[in-house]
C-alpha cells in the first residue's frame, strides 16, 4: 500500500484499487454512502442529504459513547450536553406547582415536567458514559 493512497488496496477486479473505509479498513462497494461494517459515513453525500445526515450524526455520537474520546471531544460534549441537563432541570423546578390540582392545564404541565426530566436524565447518561470512557481509556495510558 502506497503512503500517498491510504484508503485503497489492490483489488481483484482489474482496476487495481478498491476503496477502504477510513474507520475500520473494510472494503467498500462502489457508490455506498456508509460503511457496511462500522457505519462510518464515507461519501460527501452522506452528510449533505437530510436523511443521511441524521445517520451520520448518530454515527458520530455512537462513536463518542463507545469509543475512546479525546479531551477536546469530552469538552465539546460537556458544552453541548451540559446545558441540556441543567436547563430542563431548572425549568422543572421553576415551573413546579406543588399543589394537588388535577385540572387539565395542571396535567399538561405535569406531562411537560416529566418529559423535560426524561430528557435531562438522557443527556446526563450520555455525559456520564463519555466522561467514564475518557477516564477509563486515559487512566490506562499513564505510566505508574
PDB file of C-alpha atoms in Angstrom:
ATOM      1  CA  UNK A   1       0.000   0.000   0.000  1.00  0.00           C
ATOM      2  CA  UNK A   2       1.379   3.368  -1.007  1.00  0.00           C
ATOM      3  CA  UNK A   3       1.550   6.073   1.717  1.00  0.00           C
ATOM      4  CA  UNK A   4       0.025   8.588  -0.705  1.00  0.00           C
ATOM      5  CA  UNK A   5      -3.063   6.389  -1.191  1.00  0.00           C
ATOM      6  CA  UNK A   6      -4.031   5.221   2.308  1.00  0.00           C
ATOM      7  CA  UNK A   7      -7.595   4.181   1.540  1.00  0.00           C
ATOM      8  CA  UNK A   8      -7.089   1.840  -1.406  1.00  0.00           C
ATOM      9  CA  UNK A   9      -5.733  -1.632  -1.900  1.00  0.00           C
ATOM     10  CA  UNK A  10      -5.101  -3.823  -4.893  1.00  0.00           C
ATOM     11  CA  UNK A  11      -8.469  -5.165  -5.981  1.00  0.00           C
ATOM     12  CA  UNK A  12      -9.325  -8.332  -7.877  1.00  0.00           C
ATOM     13  CA  UNK A  13     -11.490  -6.528 -10.451  1.00  0.00           C
ATOM     14  CA  UNK A  14      -8.544  -5.451 -12.570  1.00  0.00           C
ATOM     15  CA  UNK A  15      -8.773  -1.761 -11.673  1.00  0.00           C
ATOM     16  CA  UNK A  16      -6.025  -2.131  -9.111  1.00  0.00           C
ATOM     17  CA  UNK A  17      -7.792  -0.157  -6.401  1.00  0.00           C
ATOM     18  CA  UNK A  18     -10.640  -0.921  -4.014  1.00  0.00           C
ATOM     19  CA  UNK A  19     -11.868   1.825  -1.670  1.00  0.00           C
ATOM     20  CA  UNK A  20     -11.422   1.145   2.036  1.00  0.00           C
ATOM     21  CA  UNK A  21     -13.321   2.546   4.995  1.00  0.00           C
ATOM     22  CA  UNK A  22     -11.136   5.046   6.899  1.00  0.00           C
ATOM     23  CA  UNK A  23     -12.646   3.871  10.200  1.00  0.00           C
ATOM     24  CA  UNK A  24     -12.299   0.079  10.042  1.00  0.00           C
ATOM     25  CA  UNK A  25     -10.407  -0.536   6.757  1.00  0.00           C
ATOM     26  CA  UNK A  26     -13.176  -2.776   5.403  1.00  0.00           C
ATOM     27  CA  UNK A  27     -13.542  -2.887   1.631  1.00  0.00           C
ATOM     28  CA  UNK A  28     -16.332  -0.655   0.342  1.00  0.00           C
ATOM     29  CA  UNK A  29     -18.697  -1.344  -2.518  1.00  0.00           C
ATOM     30  CA  UNK A  30     -18.719   1.337  -5.218  1.00  0.00           C
ATOM     31  CA  UNK A  31     -21.207   4.138  -4.639  1.00  0.00           C
ATOM     32  CA  UNK A  32     -22.020   3.466  -0.980  1.00  0.00           C
ATOM     33  CA  UNK A  33     -22.513   6.349   1.434  1.00  0.00           C
ATOM     34  CA  UNK A  34     -21.857   4.416   4.665  1.00  0.00           C
ATOM     35  CA  UNK A  35     -19.531   1.561   5.569  1.00  0.00           C
ATOM     36  CA  UNK A  36     -21.442  -1.690   5.950  1.00  0.00           C
ATOM     37  CA  UNK A  37     -19.162  -2.839   8.778  1.00  0.00           C
ATOM     38  CA  UNK A  38     -18.840   0.143  11.116  1.00  0.00           C
ATOM     39  CA  UNK A  39     -21.463   2.570   9.733  1.00  0.00           C
ATOM     40  CA  UNK A  40     -19.000   5.420   9.146  1.00  0.00           C
ATOM     41  CA  UNK A  41     -20.047   7.996   6.519  1.00  0.00           C
ATOM     42  CA  UNK A  42     -17.667   7.570   3.572  1.00  0.00           C
ATOM     43  CA  UNK A  43     -19.029   9.931   0.922  1.00  0.00           C
ATOM     44  CA  UNK A  44     -19.745  13.663   0.856  1.00  0.00           C
ATOM     45  CA  UNK A  45     -23.415  12.954   0.110  1.00  0.00           C
ATOM     46  CA  UNK A  46     -23.847  11.203   3.425  1.00  0.00           C
ATOM     47  CA  UNK A  47     -23.513  14.457   5.367  1.00  0.00           C
ATOM     48  CA  UNK A  48     -25.377  16.705   2.923  1.00  0.00           C
ATOM     49  CA  UNK A  49     -28.625  14.824   2.301  1.00  0.00           C
ATOM     50  CA  UNK A  50     -31.040  15.428   5.197  1.00  0.00           C
ATOM     51  CA  UNK A  51     -31.964  11.809   5.985  1.00  0.00           C
ATOM     52  CA  UNK A  52     -28.409  10.571   5.638  1.00  0.00           C
ATOM     53  CA  UNK A  53     -27.205  13.478   7.776  1.00  0.00           C
ATOM     54  CA  UNK A  54     -29.242  12.063  10.670  1.00  0.00           C
ATOM     55  CA  UNK A  55     -27.495   8.699  10.283  1.00  0.00           C
ATOM     56  CA  UNK A  56     -24.081  10.405  10.066  1.00  0.00           C
ATOM     57  CA  UNK A  57     -24.769  12.429  13.220  1.00  0.00           C
ATOM     58  CA  UNK A  58     -25.911   9.287  15.004  1.00  0.00           C
ATOM     59  CA  UNK A  59     -22.688   7.549  13.988  1.00  0.00           C
ATOM     60  CA  UNK A  60     -20.654  10.404  15.477  1.00  0.00           C
ATOM     61  CA  UNK A  61     -22.498  10.203  18.814  1.00  0.00           C
ATOM     62  CA  UNK A  62     -22.227   6.389  18.892  1.00  0.00           C
ATOM     63  CA  UNK A  63     -18.510   6.652  18.267  1.00  0.00           C
ATOM     64  CA  UNK A  64     -18.123   9.110  21.148  1.00  0.00           C
ATOM     65  CA  UNK A  65     -20.170   6.922  23.503  1.00  0.00           C
ATOM     66  CA  UNK A  66     -18.466   3.630  22.731  1.00  0.00           C
ATOM     67  CA  UNK A  67     -15.047   4.703  21.555  1.00  0.00           C
ATOM     68  CA  UNK A  68     -12.014   6.380  23.008  1.00  0.00           C
ATOM     69  CA  UNK A  69     -12.813  10.109  23.252  1.00  0.00           C
ATOM     70  CA  UNK A  70     -10.103  12.754  23.268  1.00  0.00           C
ATOM     71  CA  UNK A  71     -10.013  15.686  25.658  1.00  0.00           C
ATOM     72  CA  UNK A  72     -11.466  18.079  23.076  1.00  0.00           C
ATOM     73  CA  UNK A  73     -14.353  15.669  22.417  1.00  0.00           C
ATOM     74  CA  UNK A  74     -15.017  15.437  26.156  1.00  0.00           C
ATOM     75  CA  UNK A  75     -15.055  19.230  26.500  1.00  0.00           C
ATOM     76  CA  UNK A  76     -17.262  19.558  23.419  1.00  0.00           C
ATOM     77  CA  UNK A  77     -19.763  17.031  24.730  1.00  0.00           C
ATOM     78  CA  UNK A  78     -19.933  18.861  28.068  1.00  0.00           C
ATOM     79  CA  UNK A  79     -20.503  22.155  26.235  1.00  0.00           C
ATOM     80  CA  UNK A  80     -23.243  20.616  24.088  1.00  0.00           C
ATOM     81  CA  UNK A  81     -24.944  18.352  26.623  1.00  0.00           C
ATOM     82  CA  UNK A  82     -24.251  20.177  29.903  1.00  0.00           C
ATOM     83  CA  UNK A  83     -26.820  22.933  29.355  1.00  0.00           C
ATOM     84  CA  UNK A  84     -29.293  20.278  28.200  1.00  0.00           C
ATOM     85  CA  UNK A  85     -29.002  18.639  31.614  1.00  0.00           C
ATOM     86  CA  UNK A  86     -29.103  21.795  33.726  1.00  0.00           C
ATOM     87  CA  UNK A  87     -31.716  23.890  31.910  1.00  0.00           C
ATOM     88  CA  UNK A  88     -34.549  21.308  31.832  1.00  0.00           C
ATOM     89  CA  UNK A  89     -33.927  20.522  35.499  1.00  0.00           C
ATOM     90  CA  UNK A  90     -34.094  24.220  36.365  1.00  0.00           C
ATOM     91  CA  UNK A  91     -37.222  24.588  34.241  1.00  0.00           C
ATOM     92  CA  UNK A  92     -38.950  21.745  36.053  1.00  0.00           C
ATOM     93  CA  UNK A  93     -38.247  23.249  39.463  1.00  0.00           C
ATOM     94  CA  UNK A  94     -39.131  26.763  38.299  1.00  0.00           C
ATOM     95  CA  UNK A  95     -42.439  25.662  36.774  1.00  0.00           C
ATOM     96  CA  UNK A  96     -43.282  23.182  39.517  1.00  0.00           C
ATOM     97  CA  UNK A  97     -46.633  23.741  41.130  1.00  0.00           C
ATOM     98  CA  UNK A  98     -46.715  21.731  44.327  1.00  0.00           C
ATOM     99  CA  UNK A  99     -50.486  21.900  44.722  1.00  0.00           C
ATOM    100  CA  UNK A 100     -52.738  18.885  44.259  1.00  0.00           C
ATOM    101  CA  UNK A 101     -54.789  20.464  41.482  1.00  0.00           C
ATOM    102  CA  UNK A 102     -55.755  17.856  38.862  1.00  0.00           C
ATOM    103  CA  UNK A 103     -57.154  20.221  36.246  1.00  0.00           C
ATOM    104  CA  UNK A 104     -56.335  19.579  32.559  1.00  0.00           C
ATOM    105  CA  UNK A 105     -53.931  22.532  32.497  1.00  0.00           C
ATOM    106  CA  UNK A 106     -52.074  21.135  35.501  1.00  0.00           C
ATOM    107  CA  UNK A 107     -51.885  17.690  33.873  1.00  0.00           C
ATOM    108  CA  UNK A 108     -50.340  19.255  30.771  1.00  0.00           C
ATOM    109  CA  UNK A 109     -47.749  20.961  32.960  1.00  0.00           C
ATOM    110  CA  UNK A 110     -47.067  17.690  34.751  1.00  0.00           C
ATOM    111  CA  UNK A 111     -46.592  15.882  31.443  1.00  0.00           C
ATOM    112  CA  UNK A 112     -44.168  18.586  30.295  1.00  0.00           C
ATOM    113  CA  UNK A 113     -42.215  18.294  33.555  1.00  0.00           C
ATOM    114  CA  UNK A 114     -41.925  14.523  33.150  1.00  0.00           C
ATOM    115  CA  UNK A 115     -40.802  14.967  29.541  1.00  0.00           C
ATOM    116  CA  UNK A 116     -38.176  17.585  30.458  1.00  0.00           C
ATOM    117  CA  UNK A 117     -36.939  15.413  33.314  1.00  0.00           C
ATOM    118  CA  UNK A 118     -36.633  12.451  30.956  1.00  0.00           C
ATOM    119  CA  UNK A 119     -34.541  14.465  28.514  1.00  0.00           C
ATOM    120  CA  UNK A 120     -32.333  15.731  31.328  1.00  0.00           C
ATOM    121  CA  UNK A 121     -31.755  12.157  32.524  1.00  0.00           C
ATOM    122  CA  UNK A 122     -30.974  11.001  28.971  1.00  0.00           C
ATOM    123  CA  UNK A 123     -28.387  13.749  28.465  1.00  0.00           C
ATOM    124  CA  UNK A 124     -26.914  13.076  31.912  1.00  0.00           C
ATOM    125  CA  UNK A 125     -26.454   9.397  30.994  1.00  0.00           C
ATOM    126  CA  UNK A 126     -24.709  10.387  27.758  1.00  0.00           C
ATOM    127  CA  UNK A 127     -22.382  12.735  29.651  1.00  0.00           C
ATOM    128  CA  UNK A 128     -21.661  10.056  32.241  1.00  0.00           C
ATOM    129  CA  UNK A 129     -20.762   7.477  29.575  1.00  0.00           C
ATOM    130  CA  UNK A 130     -18.498   9.868  27.650  1.00  0.00           C
ATOM    131  CA  UNK A 131     -16.737  11.013  30.822  1.00  0.00           C
ATOM    132  CA  UNK A 132     -16.347   7.438  32.101  1.00  0.00           C
ATOM    133  CA  UNK A 133     -14.920   6.310  28.730  1.00  0.00           C
ATOM    134  CA  UNK A 134     -12.485   9.205  28.728  1.00  0.00           C
ATOM    135  CA  UNK A 135     -11.136   8.438  32.192  1.00  0.00           C
ATOM    136  CA  UNK A 136     -11.140   4.672  31.601  1.00  0.00           C
ATOM    137  CA  UNK A 137      -9.040   4.895  28.429  1.00  0.00           C
ATOM    138  CA  UNK A 138      -6.776   7.706  29.606  1.00  0.00           C
ATOM    139  CA  UNK A 139      -6.039   6.179  33.010  1.00  0.00           C
ATOM    140  CA  UNK A 140      -4.640   3.066  31.261  1.00  0.00           C
ATOM    141  CA  UNK A 141      -2.189   5.140  29.230  1.00  0.00           C
ATOM    142  CA  UNK A 142      -0.445   6.793  32.164  1.00  0.00           C
ATOM    143  CA  UNK A 143       2.703   5.061  33.381  1.00  0.00           C
ATOM    144  CA  UNK A 144       2.576   4.232  37.084  1.00  0.00           C
TER     145      UNK A 144
END
